[in-house]
XYZ file of C-alpha atoms in Angstrom:
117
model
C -17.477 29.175 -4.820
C -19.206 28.215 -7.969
C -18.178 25.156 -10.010
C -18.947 23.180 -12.807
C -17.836 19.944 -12.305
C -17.060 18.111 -8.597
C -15.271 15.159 -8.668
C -16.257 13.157 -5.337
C -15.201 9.299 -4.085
C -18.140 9.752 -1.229
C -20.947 6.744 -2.067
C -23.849 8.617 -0.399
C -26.282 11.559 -1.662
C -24.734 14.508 1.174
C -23.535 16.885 -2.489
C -26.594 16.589 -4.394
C -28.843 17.236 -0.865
C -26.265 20.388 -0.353
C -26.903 21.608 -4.022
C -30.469 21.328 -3.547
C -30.766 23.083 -0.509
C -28.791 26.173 -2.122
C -31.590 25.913 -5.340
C -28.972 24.069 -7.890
C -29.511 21.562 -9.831
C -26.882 19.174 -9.560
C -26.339 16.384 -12.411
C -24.581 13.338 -11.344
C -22.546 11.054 -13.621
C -22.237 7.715 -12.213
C -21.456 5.830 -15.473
C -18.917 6.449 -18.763
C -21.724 6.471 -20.759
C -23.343 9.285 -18.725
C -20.015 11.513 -19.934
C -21.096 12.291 -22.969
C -24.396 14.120 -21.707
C -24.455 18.107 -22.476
C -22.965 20.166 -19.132
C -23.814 23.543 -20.393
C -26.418 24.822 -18.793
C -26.900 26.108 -15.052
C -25.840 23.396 -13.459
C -23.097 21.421 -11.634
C -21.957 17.852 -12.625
C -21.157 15.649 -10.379
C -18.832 13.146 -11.360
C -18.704 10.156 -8.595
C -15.703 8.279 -8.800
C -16.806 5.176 -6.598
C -20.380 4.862 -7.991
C -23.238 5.604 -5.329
C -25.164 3.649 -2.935
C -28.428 3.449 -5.919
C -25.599 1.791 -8.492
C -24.242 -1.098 -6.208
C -22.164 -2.715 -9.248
C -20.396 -0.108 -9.846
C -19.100 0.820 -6.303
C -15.268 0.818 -5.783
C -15.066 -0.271 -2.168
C -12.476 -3.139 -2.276
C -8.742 -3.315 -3.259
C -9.750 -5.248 -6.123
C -12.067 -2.770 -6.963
C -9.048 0.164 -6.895
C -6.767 -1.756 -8.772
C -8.933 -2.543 -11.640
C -10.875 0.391 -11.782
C -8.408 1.758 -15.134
C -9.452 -1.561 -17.068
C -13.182 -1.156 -15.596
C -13.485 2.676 -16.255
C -11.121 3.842 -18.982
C -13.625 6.260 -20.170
C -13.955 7.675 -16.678
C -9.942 7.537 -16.053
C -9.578 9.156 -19.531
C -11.993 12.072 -18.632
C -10.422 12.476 -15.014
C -6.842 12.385 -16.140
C -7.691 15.410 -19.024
C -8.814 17.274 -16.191
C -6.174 16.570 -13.762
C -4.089 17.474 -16.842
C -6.453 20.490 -18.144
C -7.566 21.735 -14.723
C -6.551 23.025 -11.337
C -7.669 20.447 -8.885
C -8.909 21.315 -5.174
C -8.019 18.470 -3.506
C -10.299 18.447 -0.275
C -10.009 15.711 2.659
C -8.001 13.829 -0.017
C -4.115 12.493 -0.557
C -2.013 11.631 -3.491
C -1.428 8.198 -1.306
C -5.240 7.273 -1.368
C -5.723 4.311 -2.999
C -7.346 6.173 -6.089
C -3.721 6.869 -7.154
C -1.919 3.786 -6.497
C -2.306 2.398 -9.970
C 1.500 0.782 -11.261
C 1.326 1.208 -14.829
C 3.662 3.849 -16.624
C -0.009 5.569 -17.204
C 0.084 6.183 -12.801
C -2.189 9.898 -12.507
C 0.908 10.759 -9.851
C 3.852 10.152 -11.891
C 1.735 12.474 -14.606
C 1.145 14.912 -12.117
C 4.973 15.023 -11.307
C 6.114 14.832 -14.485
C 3.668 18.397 -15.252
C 5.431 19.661 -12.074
């Protein structure tokens, strides 16, 4: 299956070492400011959620990390909530109770998903 964008939580490098094994160039975005960068072209963008092993600040690994990551990232929450929104999301090896979605506010990405149900 081809795709544009992946959305991934994993901190290590296994995506971009598939991608280049099956000759594609994959792009990752590690930080808001890295949003803004062109995705036309042949290639995939890979947007990782928890920051990678290379970018130790800005790994989301504890519970303090999860809760804050909205007031951290709200570039990153932005752009992933228009796609949750925009999109149809393949949810692989992953649960609406991870801790991703356990944010309280009335903004909560699982109340919007059941409200769009």
């Amino acid at each position: 299956m081809h795709f544009e964008l992946v959305v991934t939580t994993n901190f290590e490098f296994l995506l971009e070492r598939g991608y280049a094994i099956a000759g594609k160039y994959c792009h990752p975005i590690i930080d808001e400011n890295q949003l803004a960068i062109d995705s036309k072209g042949p290639k995939v963008s890979l947007l990782k959620l928890h920051g990678d092993i290379h970018h130790p600040n800005r790994l989301v690994v504890e519970d303090e990390d999860y809760d804050s990551f909205l007031d951290r990232y709200p570039l990153i929450s932005t752009f992933l909530a228009n796609l949750l929104i925009s999109k149809t999301a393949l949810f692989i090896g992953y649960s609406l109770d991870d801790p991703d979605f356990r944010q309280g506010d009335s903004g909560d990405v699982v109340d919007l998903l059941n409200r769009a149900i």
